[in-house]
PDB file of C-alpha atoms in Angstrom:
ATOM      1  CA  UNK X   1       0.008   0.032   0.066  1.00 39.00           C
ATOM      2  CA  UNK X   2       1.204   3.618  -0.716  1.00 41.00           C
ATOM      3  CA  UNK X   3       2.402   5.731   2.506  1.00 50.00           C
ATOM      4  CA  UNK X   4      -0.734   8.018   2.453  1.00 92.00           C
ATOM      5  CA  UNK X   5      -3.276   5.404   2.472  1.00 97.00           C
ATOM      6  CA  UNK X   6      -6.414   5.346   4.767  1.00 98.00           C
ATOM      7  CA  UNK X   7      -8.583   2.294   5.553  1.00 98.00           C
ATOM      8  CA  UNK X   8     -12.205   3.186   6.111  1.00 98.00           C
ATOM      9  CA  UNK X   9     -13.734   0.210   8.256  1.00 98.00           C
ATOM     10  CA  UNK X  10     -17.541   0.381   7.691  1.00 97.00           C
ATOM     11  CA  UNK X  11     -16.727   2.524   4.464  1.00 96.00           C
ATOM     12  CA  UNK X  12     -19.455   1.166   2.195  1.00 94.00           C
ATOM     13  CA  UNK X  13     -22.251   3.020   3.860  1.00 94.00           C
ATOM     14  CA  UNK X  14     -23.873   6.507   3.426  1.00 96.00           C
ATOM     15  CA  UNK X  15     -21.184   8.201   5.499  1.00 98.00           C
ATOM     16  CA  UNK X  16     -18.367   6.245   4.248  1.00 97.00           C
ATOM     17  CA  UNK X  17     -19.335   7.047   0.610  1.00 96.00           C
ATOM     18  CA  UNK X  18     -18.732  10.913   1.462  1.00 96.00           C
ATOM     19  CA  UNK X  19     -15.546  10.396   3.486  1.00 98.00           C
ATOM     20  CA  UNK X  20     -13.924   8.218   0.877  1.00 97.00           C
ATOM     21  CA  UNK X  21     -14.688  11.038  -1.735  1.00 96.00           C
ATOM     22  CA  UNK X  22     -13.428  13.981   0.507  1.00 96.00           C
ATOM     23  CA  UNK X  23     -10.282  11.848   1.305  1.00 97.00           C
ATOM     24  CA  UNK X  24      -9.071  11.318  -2.445  1.00 95.00           C
ATOM     25  CA  UNK X  25      -9.878  14.917  -2.888  1.00 94.00           C
ATOM     26  CA  UNK X  26      -7.374  15.648  -0.090  1.00 95.00           C
ATOM     27  CA  UNK X  27      -4.659  13.562  -1.823  1.00 94.00           C
ATOM     28  CA  UNK X  28      -5.112  10.157   0.045  1.00 96.00           C
ATOM     29  CA  UNK X  29      -5.396   6.837  -1.302  1.00 97.00           C
ATOM     30  CA  UNK X  30      -8.633   4.883   0.316  1.00 97.00           C
ATOM     31  CA  UNK X  31      -8.970   1.326   1.262  1.00 97.00           C
ATOM     32  CA  UNK X  32     -12.572   0.202   1.959  1.00 97.00           C
ATOM     33  CA  UNK X  33     -13.191  -3.501   2.877  1.00 96.00           C
ATOM     34  CA  UNK X  34     -16.527  -5.313   2.031  1.00 94.00           C
ATOM     35  CA  UNK X  35     -17.686  -9.106   2.030  1.00 86.00           C
ATOM     36  CA  UNK X  36     -19.054  -8.335  -1.582  1.00 81.00           C
ATOM     37  CA  UNK X  37     -17.204  -5.561  -3.465  1.00 77.00           C
ATOM     38  CA  UNK X  38     -19.104  -6.139  -6.674  1.00 75.00           C
ATOM     39  CA  UNK X  39     -22.321  -4.314  -4.628  1.00 78.00           C
ATOM     40  CA  UNK X  40     -20.230  -1.269  -4.320  1.00 77.00           C
ATOM     41  CA  UNK X  41     -19.460   0.149  -7.737  1.00 76.00           C
ATOM     42  CA  UNK X  42     -20.245   3.856  -6.968  1.00 79.00           C
ATOM     43  CA  UNK X  43     -16.970   3.642  -4.548  1.00 88.00           C
ATOM     44  CA  UNK X  44     -15.055   1.637  -7.102  1.00 84.00           C
ATOM     45  CA  UNK X  45     -15.430   4.397  -9.721  1.00 84.00           C
ATOM     46  CA  UNK X  46     -13.876   7.250  -7.450  1.00 88.00           C
ATOM     47  CA  UNK X  47     -10.274   7.745  -8.189  1.00 90.00           C
ATOM     48  CA  UNK X  48      -7.859   6.535  -5.630  1.00 94.00           C
ATOM     49  CA  UNK X  49     -10.191   4.172  -4.035  1.00 94.00           C
ATOM     50  CA  UNK X  50     -10.206   0.465  -3.758  1.00 95.00           C
ATOM     51  CA  UNK X  51     -12.749  -1.692  -2.477  1.00 94.00           C
ATOM     52  CA  UNK X  52     -11.371  -5.364  -1.358  1.00 94.00           C
ATOM     53  CA  UNK X  53     -13.128  -8.170  -0.230  1.00 94.00           C
ATOM     54  CA  UNK X  54     -12.291  -8.754   3.529  1.00 95.00           C
ATOM     55  CA  UNK X  55     -14.188  -9.630   6.756  1.00 94.00           C
ATOM     56  CA  UNK X  56     -13.036  -7.188   9.329  1.00 96.00           C
ATOM     57  CA  UNK X  57     -14.095  -9.490  12.270  1.00 95.00           C
ATOM     58  CA  UNK X  58     -11.220 -11.859  11.151  1.00 96.00           C
ATOM     59  CA  UNK X  59      -7.890 -10.691  12.726  1.00 97.00           C
ATOM     60  CA  UNK X  60      -5.686 -11.777   9.589  1.00 97.00           C
ATOM     61  CA  UNK X  61      -7.998  -9.956   7.284  1.00 97.00           C
ATOM     62  CA  UNK X  62      -7.634  -6.696   9.351  1.00 98.00           C
ATOM     63  CA  UNK X  63      -3.955  -7.044   9.499  1.00 98.00           C
ATOM     64  CA  UNK X  64      -3.814  -7.399   5.702  1.00 97.00           C
ATOM     65  CA  UNK X  65      -5.971  -4.237   5.397  1.00 97.00           C
ATOM     66  CA  UNK X  66      -3.918  -2.071   7.765  1.00 98.00           C
ATOM     67  CA  UNK X  67      -0.266  -2.926   6.666  1.00 97.00           C
ATOM     68  CA  UNK X  68       1.271   0.129   5.363  1.00 95.00           C
ATOM     69  CA  UNK X  69      -1.664   2.499   5.990  1.00 96.00           C
ATOM     70  CA  UNK X  70      -1.283   6.048   7.407  1.00 96.00           C
ATOM     71  CA  UNK X  71      -4.476   5.772   9.454  1.00 98.00           C
ATOM     72  CA  UNK X  72      -7.422   3.734  10.207  1.00 98.00           C
ATOM     73  CA  UNK X  73     -11.045   5.121  10.440  1.00 98.00           C
ATOM     74  CA  UNK X  74     -13.900   3.293  12.371  1.00 98.00           C
ATOM     75  CA  UNK X  75     -17.230   4.092  11.176  1.00 98.00           C
ATOM     76  CA  UNK X  76     -18.901   0.548  11.795  1.00 98.00           C
ATOM     77  CA  UNK X  77     -22.122   0.908  13.444  1.00 97.00           C
ATOM     78  CA  UNK X  78     -25.730  -0.855  13.438  1.00 97.00           C
ATOM     79  CA  UNK X  79     -28.884   0.788  14.820  1.00 96.00           C
ATOM     80  CA  UNK X  80     -30.734  -2.369  15.406  1.00 96.00           C
ATOM     81  CA  UNK X  81     -29.628  -5.912  16.497  1.00 96.00           C
ATOM     82  CA  UNK X  82     -30.703  -8.920  14.508  1.00 91.00           C
ATOM     83  CA  UNK X  83     -29.876 -11.319  17.534  1.00 90.00           C
ATOM     84  CA  UNK X  84     -28.862 -10.666  21.163  1.00 91.00           C
ATOM     85  CA  UNK X  85     -25.452  -9.763  21.375  1.00 95.00           C
ATOM     86  CA  UNK X  86     -24.825  -7.792  17.939  1.00 97.00           C
ATOM     87  CA  UNK X  87     -24.407  -4.212  19.662  1.00 98.00           C
ATOM     88  CA  UNK X  88     -21.582  -5.776  21.820  1.00 98.00           C
ATOM     89  CA  UNK X  89     -19.973  -7.540  18.668  1.00 98.00           C
ATOM     90  CA  UNK X  90     -19.910  -4.528  16.366  1.00 98.00           C
ATOM     91  CA  UNK X  91     -19.487  -1.647  18.735  1.00 98.00           C
ATOM     92  CA  UNK X  92     -17.189  -3.175  21.702  1.00 98.00           C
ATOM     93  CA  UNK X  93     -15.768  -6.356  20.500  1.00 98.00           C
ATOM     94  CA  UNK X  94     -14.767  -4.946  17.132  1.00 98.00           C
ATOM     95  CA  UNK X  95     -13.056  -1.934  18.400  1.00 98.00           C
ATOM     96  CA  UNK X  96     -10.852  -4.358  20.444  1.00 98.00           C
ATOM     97  CA  UNK X  97      -9.978  -6.080  17.276  1.00 98.00           C
ATOM     98  CA  UNK X  98      -9.120  -2.817  15.505  1.00 98.00           C
ATOM     99  CA  UNK X  99      -7.022  -1.236  18.307  1.00 98.00           C
ATOM    100  CA  UNK X 100      -5.005  -4.649  18.316  1.00 98.00           C
ATOM    101  CA  UNK X 101      -4.565  -4.668  14.748  1.00 98.00           C
ATOM    102  CA  UNK X 102      -3.292  -1.164  14.497  1.00 98.00           C
ATOM    103  CA  UNK X 103      -0.523  -2.337  17.213  1.00 98.00           C
ATOM    104  CA  UNK X 104       0.374  -5.500  15.074  1.00 98.00           C
ATOM    105  CA  UNK X 105       0.522  -3.571  11.898  1.00 98.00           C
ATOM    106  CA  UNK X 106       2.434  -0.259  13.087  1.00 97.00           C
ATOM    107  CA  UNK X 107      -0.783   2.147  12.638  1.00 98.00           C
ATOM    108  CA  UNK X 108      -0.689   4.632  15.073  1.00 97.00           C
ATOM    109  CA  UNK X 109      -3.501   7.046  14.042  1.00 98.00           C
ATOM    110  CA  UNK X 110      -7.403   5.962  14.627  1.00 98.00           C
ATOM    111  CA  UNK X 111     -10.503   7.878  14.048  1.00 98.00           C
ATOM    112  CA  UNK X 112     -13.288   6.647  15.606  1.00 98.00           C
ATOM    113  CA  UNK X 113     -16.983   7.178  14.818  1.00 98.00           C
ATOM    114  CA  UNK X 114     -19.140   7.043  18.153  1.00 98.00           C
ATOM    115  CA  UNK X 115     -22.768   8.854  18.477  1.00 98.00           C
ATOM    116  CA  UNK X 116     -24.072  11.693  20.478  1.00 98.00           C
ATOM    117  CA  UNK X 117     -25.166  10.605  23.946  1.00 98.00           C
ATOM    118  CA  UNK X 118     -23.122   7.564  23.907  1.00 98.00           C
ATOM    119  CA  UNK X 119     -22.493   6.350  27.368  1.00 98.00           C
ATOM    120  CA  UNK X 120     -21.282   3.202  28.656  1.00 98.00           C
ATOM    121  CA  UNK X 121     -22.777   3.521  31.939  1.00 98.00           C
ATOM    122  CA  UNK X 122     -25.688   6.112  31.464  1.00 97.00           C
ATOM    123  CA  UNK X 123     -26.910   5.943  27.981  1.00 98.00           C
ATOM    124  CA  UNK X 124     -30.590   5.565  27.468  1.00 98.00           C
ATOM    125  CA  UNK X 125     -30.463   2.488  25.154  1.00 98.00           C
ATOM    126  CA  UNK X 126     -28.357  -0.330  24.327  1.00 98.00           C
ATOM    127  CA  UNK X 127     -27.205   1.347  21.442  1.00 98.00           C
ATOM    128  CA  UNK X 128     -25.913   4.226  23.313  1.00 98.00           C
ATOM    129  CA  UNK X 129     -24.281   2.146  26.029  1.00 98.00           C
ATOM    130  CA  UNK X 130     -22.594  -0.294  23.475  1.00 98.00           C
ATOM    131  CA  UNK X 131     -21.325   2.758  21.335  1.00 98.00           C
ATOM    132  CA  UNK X 132     -20.283   4.385  24.768  1.00 98.00           C
ATOM    133  CA  UNK X 133     -18.338   1.105  25.643  1.00 98.00           C
ATOM    134  CA  UNK X 134     -16.628   1.101  22.313  1.00 98.00           C
ATOM    135  CA  UNK X 135     -15.759   4.640  22.460  1.00 98.00           C
ATOM    136  CA  UNK X 136     -14.183   4.316  25.792  1.00 98.00           C
ATOM    137  CA  UNK X 137     -12.106   1.089  24.434  1.00 98.00           C
ATOM    138  CA  UNK X 138     -10.969   3.080  21.455  1.00 98.00           C
ATOM    139  CA  UNK X 139      -9.334   5.834  23.988  1.00 98.00           C
ATOM    140  CA  UNK X 140      -8.277   3.338  26.517  1.00 98.00           C
ATOM    141  CA  UNK X 141      -5.689   2.263  23.817  1.00 97.00           C
ATOM    142  CA  UNK X 142      -3.265   5.186  24.835  1.00 93.00           C
ATOM    143  CA  UNK X 143      -0.377   3.907  22.624  1.00 96.00           C
ATOM    144  CA  UNK X 144      -2.264   5.091  19.761  1.00 98.00           C
ATOM    145  CA  UNK X 145      -3.648   8.555  18.627  1.00 98.00           C
ATOM    146  CA  UNK X 146      -7.377   8.276  18.776  1.00 98.00           C
ATOM    147  CA  UNK X 147      -9.796  11.024  17.936  1.00 98.00           C
ATOM    148  CA  UNK X 148     -13.498  10.342  18.345  1.00 98.00           C
ATOM    149  CA  UNK X 149     -16.671  12.111  16.935  1.00 98.00           C
ATOM    150  CA  UNK X 150     -20.013  12.001  18.380  1.00 98.00           C
ATOM    151  CA  UNK X 151     -22.390  13.283  15.754  1.00 98.00           C
ATOM    152  CA  UNK X 152     -26.136  13.717  15.950  1.00 98.00           C
ATOM    153  CA  UNK X 153     -28.240  12.224  13.386  1.00 98.00           C
ATOM    154  CA  UNK X 154     -26.728  12.733   9.906  1.00 98.00           C
ATOM    155  CA  UNK X 155     -28.356  14.179   6.830  1.00 98.00           C
ATOM    156  CA  UNK X 156     -27.434  14.554   3.496  1.00 98.00           C
ATOM    157  CA  UNK X 157     -28.203  13.089  -0.141  1.00 95.00           C
ATOM    158  CA  UNK X 158     -29.031   9.176   0.042  1.00 93.00           C
ATOM    159  CA  UNK X 159     -29.456   9.451   3.832  1.00 97.00           C
ATOM    160  CA  UNK X 160     -31.708   7.126   5.750  1.00 94.00           C
ATOM    161  CA  UNK X 161     -33.402  10.039   7.560  1.00 97.00           C
ATOM    162  CA  UNK X 162     -35.236  12.529   5.449  1.00 97.00           C
ATOM    163  CA  UNK X 163     -35.280  10.128   2.611  1.00 96.00           C
ATOM    164  CA  UNK X 164     -37.002   7.451   4.892  1.00 94.00           C
ATOM    165  CA  UNK X 165     -39.452   9.995   6.291  1.00 96.00           C
ATOM    166  CA  UNK X 166     -40.303  10.917   2.498  1.00 96.00           C
ATOM    167  CA  UNK X 167     -40.705   7.201   1.359  1.00 94.00           C
ATOM    168  CA  UNK X 168     -43.052   6.630   4.254  1.00 94.00           C
ATOM    169  CA  UNK X 169     -45.109   9.688   3.579  1.00 95.00           C
ATOM    170  CA  UNK X 170     -45.464   8.685  -0.105  1.00 94.00           C
ATOM    171  CA  UNK X 171     -47.041   5.020   1.031  1.00 93.00           C
ATOM    172  CA  UNK X 172     -48.954   5.873   4.121  1.00 94.00           C
ATOM    173  CA  UNK X 173     -52.095   7.884   3.613  1.00 96.00           C
ATOM    174  CA  UNK X 174     -51.901   8.759   7.287  1.00 97.00           C
ATOM    175  CA  UNK X 175     -48.536   8.965   9.007  1.00 97.00           C
ATOM    176  CA  UNK X 176     -48.357   7.740  12.856  1.00 97.00           C
ATOM    177  CA  UNK X 177     -45.568   9.549  14.351  1.00 98.00           C
ATOM    178  CA  UNK X 178     -43.633   8.009  17.211  1.00 98.00           C
ATOM    179  CA  UNK X 179     -41.698  10.082  19.733  1.00 98.00           C
ATOM    180  CA  UNK X 180     -42.736  13.282  18.056  1.00 98.00           C
ATOM    181  CA  UNK X 181     -41.490  15.518  20.746  1.00 98.00           C
ATOM    182  CA  UNK X 182     -37.782  14.290  20.628  1.00 98.00           C
ATOM    183  CA  UNK X 183     -35.256  16.814  20.118  1.00 98.00           C
ATOM    184  CA  UNK X 184     -32.474  16.883  17.789  1.00 98.00           C
ATOM    185  CA  UNK X 185     -29.652  19.127  15.939  1.00 98.00           C
ATOM    186  CA  UNK X 186     -29.178  17.192  12.681  1.00 98.00           C
ATOM    187  CA  UNK X 187     -25.839  17.562  11.175  1.00 98.00           C
ATOM    188  CA  UNK X 188     -24.700  17.464   7.452  1.00 98.00           C
ATOM    189  CA  UNK X 189     -22.809  14.500   6.354  1.00 98.00           C
ATOM    190  CA  UNK X 190     -20.130  17.083   4.404  1.00 98.00           C
ATOM    191  CA  UNK X 191     -19.604  18.795   7.661  1.00 98.00           C
ATOM    192  CA  UNK X 192     -18.856  15.602   9.659  1.00 98.00           C
ATOM    193  CA  UNK X 193     -16.478  14.268   6.948  1.00 98.00           C
ATOM    194  CA  UNK X 194     -14.790  17.610   6.354  1.00 98.00           C
ATOM    195  CA  UNK X 195     -13.983  17.721  10.462  1.00 98.00           C
ATOM    196  CA  UNK X 196     -12.707  14.101  10.094  1.00 98.00           C
ATOM    197  CA  UNK X 197     -10.162  14.839   7.164  1.00 98.00           C
ATOM    198  CA  UNK X 198      -9.017  17.775   9.044  1.00 98.00           C
ATOM    199  CA  UNK X 199      -8.463  16.033  12.123  1.00 98.00           C
ATOM    200  CA  UNK X 200      -6.191  13.522  10.649  1.00 97.00           C
ATOM    201  CA  UNK X 201      -2.800  15.177  10.867  1.00 96.00           C
ATOM    202  CA  UNK X 202      -3.827  17.591  13.678  1.00 98.00           C
ATOM    203  CA  UNK X 203      -1.979  16.456  16.777  1.00 98.00           C
ATOM    204  CA  UNK X 204      -3.987  18.759  18.847  1.00 98.00           C
ATOM    205  CA  UNK X 205      -6.883  16.344  18.449  1.00 98.00           C
ATOM    206  CA  UNK X 206      -5.194  13.488  19.760  1.00 98.00           C
ATOM    207  CA  UNK X 207      -7.208  11.898  22.680  1.00 98.00           C
ATOM    208  CA  UNK X 208     -10.265  14.299  21.769  1.00 98.00           C
ATOM    209  CA  UNK X 209     -13.780  13.476  21.434  1.00 98.00           C
ATOM    210  CA  UNK X 210     -15.956  15.967  19.443  1.00 98.00           C
ATOM    211  CA  UNK X 211     -19.617  16.285  19.779  1.00 98.00           C
ATOM    212  CA  UNK X 212     -20.922  17.304  16.050  1.00 98.00           C
ATOM    213  CA  UNK X 213     -24.458  18.973  15.712  1.00 98.00           C
ATOM    214  CA  UNK X 214     -26.111  21.000  13.202  1.00 98.00           C
ATOM    215  CA  UNK X 215     -27.488  24.669  13.755  1.00 98.00           C
ATOM    216  CA  UNK X 216     -31.135  23.685  13.600  1.00 98.00           C
ATOM    217  CA  UNK X 217     -32.720  22.191  16.773  1.00 98.00           C
ATOM    218  CA  UNK X 218     -35.916  20.804  16.275  1.00 98.00           C
ATOM    219  CA  UNK X 219     -38.426  17.891  17.254  1.00 98.00           C
ATOM    220  CA  UNK X 220     -38.947  14.711  15.132  1.00 98.00           C
ATOM    221  CA  UNK X 221     -42.536  16.301  14.599  1.00 98.00           C
ATOM    222  CA  UNK X 222     -40.760  19.401  12.844  1.00 98.00           C
ATOM    223  CA  UNK X 223     -38.686  17.306  10.873  1.00 98.00           C
ATOM    224  CA  UNK X 224     -41.618  15.034   9.533  1.00 98.00           C
ATOM    225  CA  UNK X 225     -43.832  18.221   9.063  1.00 97.00           C
ATOM    226  CA  UNK X 226     -41.038  19.795   6.817  1.00 97.00           C
ATOM    227  CA  UNK X 227     -40.444  16.739   4.947  1.00 97.00           C
ATOM    228  CA  UNK X 228     -44.305  16.550   4.371  1.00 97.00           C
ATOM    229  CA  UNK X 229     -44.256  20.032   2.858  1.00 96.00           C
ATOM    230  CA  UNK X 230     -40.942  19.463   0.651  1.00 96.00           C
ATOM    231  CA  UNK X 231     -42.741  16.243  -0.797  1.00 95.00           C
ATOM    232  CA  UNK X 232     -45.901  18.126  -1.518  1.00 94.00           C
ATOM    233  CA  UNK X 233     -47.784  15.261  -0.157  1.00 92.00           C
ATOM    234  CA  UNK X 234     -49.461  16.888   2.948  1.00 92.00           C
ATOM    235  CA  UNK X 235     -50.120  13.558   4.574  1.00 96.00           C
ATOM    236  CA  UNK X 236     -52.117  13.762   7.719  1.00 98.00           C
ATOM    237  CA  UNK X 237     -49.516  13.266  10.904  1.00 98.00           C
ATOM    238  CA  UNK X 238     -50.591  11.527  14.210  1.00 98.00           C
ATOM    239  CA  UNK X 239     -48.420  12.093  16.852  1.00 98.00           C
ATOM    240  CA  UNK X 240     -48.351   9.330  19.529  1.00 98.00           C
ATOM    241  CA  UNK X 241     -47.729   9.564  22.973  1.00 98.00           C
ATOM    242  CA  UNK X 242     -44.967   7.842  25.014  1.00 97.00           C
ATOM    243  CA  UNK X 243     -47.079   4.782  25.849  1.00 98.00           C
ATOM    244  CA  UNK X 244     -48.089   4.220  22.332  1.00 98.00           C
ATOM    245  CA  UNK X 245     -44.551   4.827  20.933  1.00 98.00           C
ATOM    246  CA  UNK X 246     -42.911   2.375  23.112  1.00 98.00           C
ATOM    247  CA  UNK X 247     -45.499  -0.210  22.324  1.00 98.00           C
ATOM    248  CA  UNK X 248     -45.151   0.508  18.613  1.00 97.00           C
ATOM    249  CA  UNK X 249     -41.344  -0.151  19.205  1.00 98.00           C
ATOM    250  CA  UNK X 250     -42.251  -3.444  20.566  1.00 97.00           C
ATOM    251  CA  UNK X 251     -44.336  -4.476  17.674  1.00 96.00           C
ATOM    252  CA  UNK X 252     -42.326  -3.241  14.740  1.00 95.00           C
ATOM    253  CA  UNK X 253     -38.996  -4.314  16.129  1.00 95.00           C
ATOM    254  CA  UNK X 254     -40.295  -7.736  15.570  1.00 94.00           C
ATOM    255  CA  UNK X 255     -40.620  -7.072  11.735  1.00 92.00           C
ATOM    256  CA  UNK X 256     -37.888  -8.176   9.453  1.00 88.00           C
ATOM    257  CA  UNK X 257     -36.996  -4.806   8.312  1.00 84.00           C
ATOM    258  CA  UNK X 258     -37.262  -3.177  11.871  1.00 91.00           C
ATOM    259  CA  UNK X 259     -38.463   0.230  10.887  1.00 91.00           C
ATOM    260  CA  UNK X 260     -38.639   1.100  14.716  1.00 96.00           C
ATOM    261  CA  UNK X 261     -37.781  -0.742  17.805  1.00 97.00           C
ATOM    262  CA  UNK X 262     -38.026  -0.535  21.553  1.00 98.00           C
ATOM    263  CA  UNK X 263     -34.362   0.448  21.713  1.00 98.00           C
ATOM    264  CA  UNK X 264     -34.759   3.158  19.221  1.00 98.00           C
ATOM    265  CA  UNK X 265     -37.644   4.542  21.244  1.00 98.00           C
ATOM    266  CA  UNK X 266     -35.363   4.441  24.448  1.00 98.00           C
ATOM    267  CA  UNK X 267     -32.480   6.256  22.274  1.00 98.00           C
ATOM    268  CA  UNK X 268     -35.025   9.033  21.401  1.00 98.00           C
ATOM    269  CA  UNK X 269     -35.596   9.881  24.992  1.00 98.00           C
ATOM    270  CA  UNK X 270     -32.444  11.566  25.094  1.00 98.00           C
ATOM    271  CA  UNK X 271     -32.345  14.818  23.326  1.00 98.00           C
ATOM    272  CA  UNK X 272     -29.748  14.568  20.545  1.00 98.00           C
ATOM    273  CA  UNK X 273     -28.563  18.300  21.083  1.00 98.00           C
ATOM    274  CA  UNK X 274     -24.890  19.062  21.782  1.00 98.00           C
ATOM    275  CA  UNK X 275     -23.890  20.693  25.206  1.00 93.00           C
ATOM    276  CA  UNK X 276     -20.919  22.709  23.373  1.00 93.00           C
ATOM    277  CA  UNK X 277     -20.866  24.860  20.275  1.00 95.00           C
ATOM    278  CA  UNK X 278     -19.518  23.290  17.162  1.00 98.00           C
ATOM    279  CA  UNK X 279     -15.753  22.832  17.582  1.00 97.00           C
ATOM    280  CA  UNK X 280     -14.135  26.176  16.059  1.00 97.00           C
ATOM    281  CA  UNK X 281     -10.515  24.643  15.575  1.00 97.00           C
ATOM    282  CA  UNK X 282     -11.864  22.848  12.349  1.00 98.00           C
ATOM    283  CA  UNK X 283     -13.208  26.039  10.693  1.00 98.00           C
ATOM    284  CA  UNK X 284     -16.588  24.666   9.512  1.00 98.00           C
ATOM    285  CA  UNK X 285     -19.815  26.467   9.600  1.00 98.00           C
ATOM    286  CA  UNK X 286     -22.402  23.824   9.917  1.00 98.00           C
ATOM    287  CA  UNK X 287     -25.043  23.906   7.017  1.00 98.00           C
ATOM    288  CA  UNK X 288     -28.674  24.319   7.970  1.00 98.00           C
ATOM    289  CA  UNK X 289     -31.306  21.678   7.004  1.00 98.00           C
ATOM    290  CA  UNK X 290     -33.113  23.993   4.611  1.00 97.00           C
ATOM    291  CA  UNK X 291     -29.831  24.683   2.753  1.00 97.00           C
ATOM    292  CA  UNK X 292     -29.205  21.097   1.897  1.00 98.00           C
ATOM    293  CA  UNK X 293     -32.379  18.964   1.986  1.00 98.00           C
ATOM    294  CA  UNK X 294     -34.664  20.643  -0.635  1.00 97.00           C
ATOM    295  CA  UNK X 295     -31.897  19.737  -3.250  1.00 96.00           C
ATOM    296  CA  UNK X 296     -32.767  15.976  -2.647  1.00 97.00           C
ATOM    297  CA  UNK X 297     -36.187  15.806  -1.232  1.00 95.00           C
ATOM    298  CA  UNK X 298     -39.257  17.155  -3.276  1.00 80.00           C
ATOM    299  CA  UNK X 299     -39.521  17.885  -7.029  1.00 56.00           C
ATOM    300  CA  UNK X 300     -38.728  14.269  -7.753  1.00 44.00           C
ATOM    301  CA  UNK X 301     -40.585  10.822  -8.230  1.00 44.00           C
ATOM    302  CA  UNK X 302     -40.887   9.850  -4.467  1.00 40.00           C
ATOM    303  CA  UNK X 303     -42.124   6.476  -5.302  1.00 41.00           C
ATOM    304  CA  UNK X 304     -39.083   5.883  -7.662  1.00 40.00           C
ATOM    305  CA  UNK X 305     -36.824   7.185  -4.895  1.00 43.00           C
ATOM    306  CA  UNK X 306     -38.296   5.346  -1.968  1.00 38.00           C
ATOM    307  CA  UNK X 307     -37.834   1.800  -3.772  1.00 40.00           C
ATOM    308  CA  UNK X 308     -34.093   2.929  -4.861  1.00 42.00           C
ATOM    309  CA  UNK X 309     -33.536   3.701  -1.262  1.00 38.00           C
ATOM    310  CA  UNK X 310     -34.873   0.396   0.073  1.00 40.00           C
ATOM    311  CA  UNK X 311     -32.876  -1.585  -2.589  1.00 45.00           C
ATOM    312  CA  UNK X 312     -29.778   0.376  -1.500  1.00 43.00           C
ATOM    313  CA  UNK X 313     -30.527  -0.175   2.255  1.00 41.00           C
ATOM    314  CA  UNK X 314     -30.892  -3.909   1.474  1.00 45.00           C
ATOM    315  CA  UNK X 315     -27.683  -3.995  -0.430  1.00 44.00           C
ATOM    316  CA  UNK X 316     -25.666  -2.152   1.976  1.00 41.00           C
ATOM    317  CA  UNK X 317     -27.158  -3.822   5.325  1.00 41.00           C
ATOM    318  CA  UNK X 318     -23.706  -5.656   5.280  1.00 38.00           C
ATOM    319  CA  UNK X 319     -21.815  -2.198   5.124  1.00 35.00           C
ATOM    320  CA  UNK X 320     -23.650  -1.139   8.599  1.00 35.00           C
ATOM    321  CA  UNK X 321     -22.268  -4.160  10.442  1.00 36.00           C
ATOM    322  CA  UNK X 322     -18.831  -3.520   8.779  1.00 37.00           C
ATOM    323  CA  UNK X 323     -18.813  -6.310   6.380  1.00 29.00           C
TER     324      UNK X 323
END
């Protein structure tokens, strides 16, 4: 591998596509592992990006990926468990594998994607507790130069946030909305990836954890109402109380596609709003929702867009679990 090669673990997902593009523009070569490289032709067409067949849950494969790399970036994460123990396997055990592989291969720089409100002890959901445990484990590797990032929900073209609501609004004549009063400050994917690229060679970021939020603080009801207006559908939205939202989480979490789970409900009980201003050292002014979202929601065939996103979600499901 070349001297300025970055390995992005979990790089075939939404954030990974944007990050790979930014890294190549900054002059880096990028290696992205996948269990099926042929599913990710959109990455393969990027200059200086190599998608390789590999399992990141295998130590030998991890070592082969990292040998000669300038840095490793861990984007691996799942929102829901398919079976008990998946959160620990993906968010905690894999971090241990990555830090050990970095030591074996001489990679000393590690960027780690955590989540806003991640807390191993006090997190409101299994997801947040496992993300917190993984982040703590990454920073415990004090022989490595680790920087972690805690973004709020991330939006941008091909996201699974505004696009998901747009698709649901297209197909549901009436929209039952769980946890409508949940507060959040969505962050644009381009701002997240710009911060990550700028931090790579910034020694002052070593050992630091950065919360990343956008400038708009809104409720989930406001997000859905805004998406409803952009699509022009004007569907009736029925906000559900906490009891019914929790019940819906238990029921919908049993569906194969898991559109909403009880653990998602628990995560939404904690406001996804940063406690500090956006970190000034990166020189990034976070973009507003209104400056980005209308460019990809509305004015298009939402039925076709929804089917495309469902196919992409199914195709890239392995990328969310780092495969």
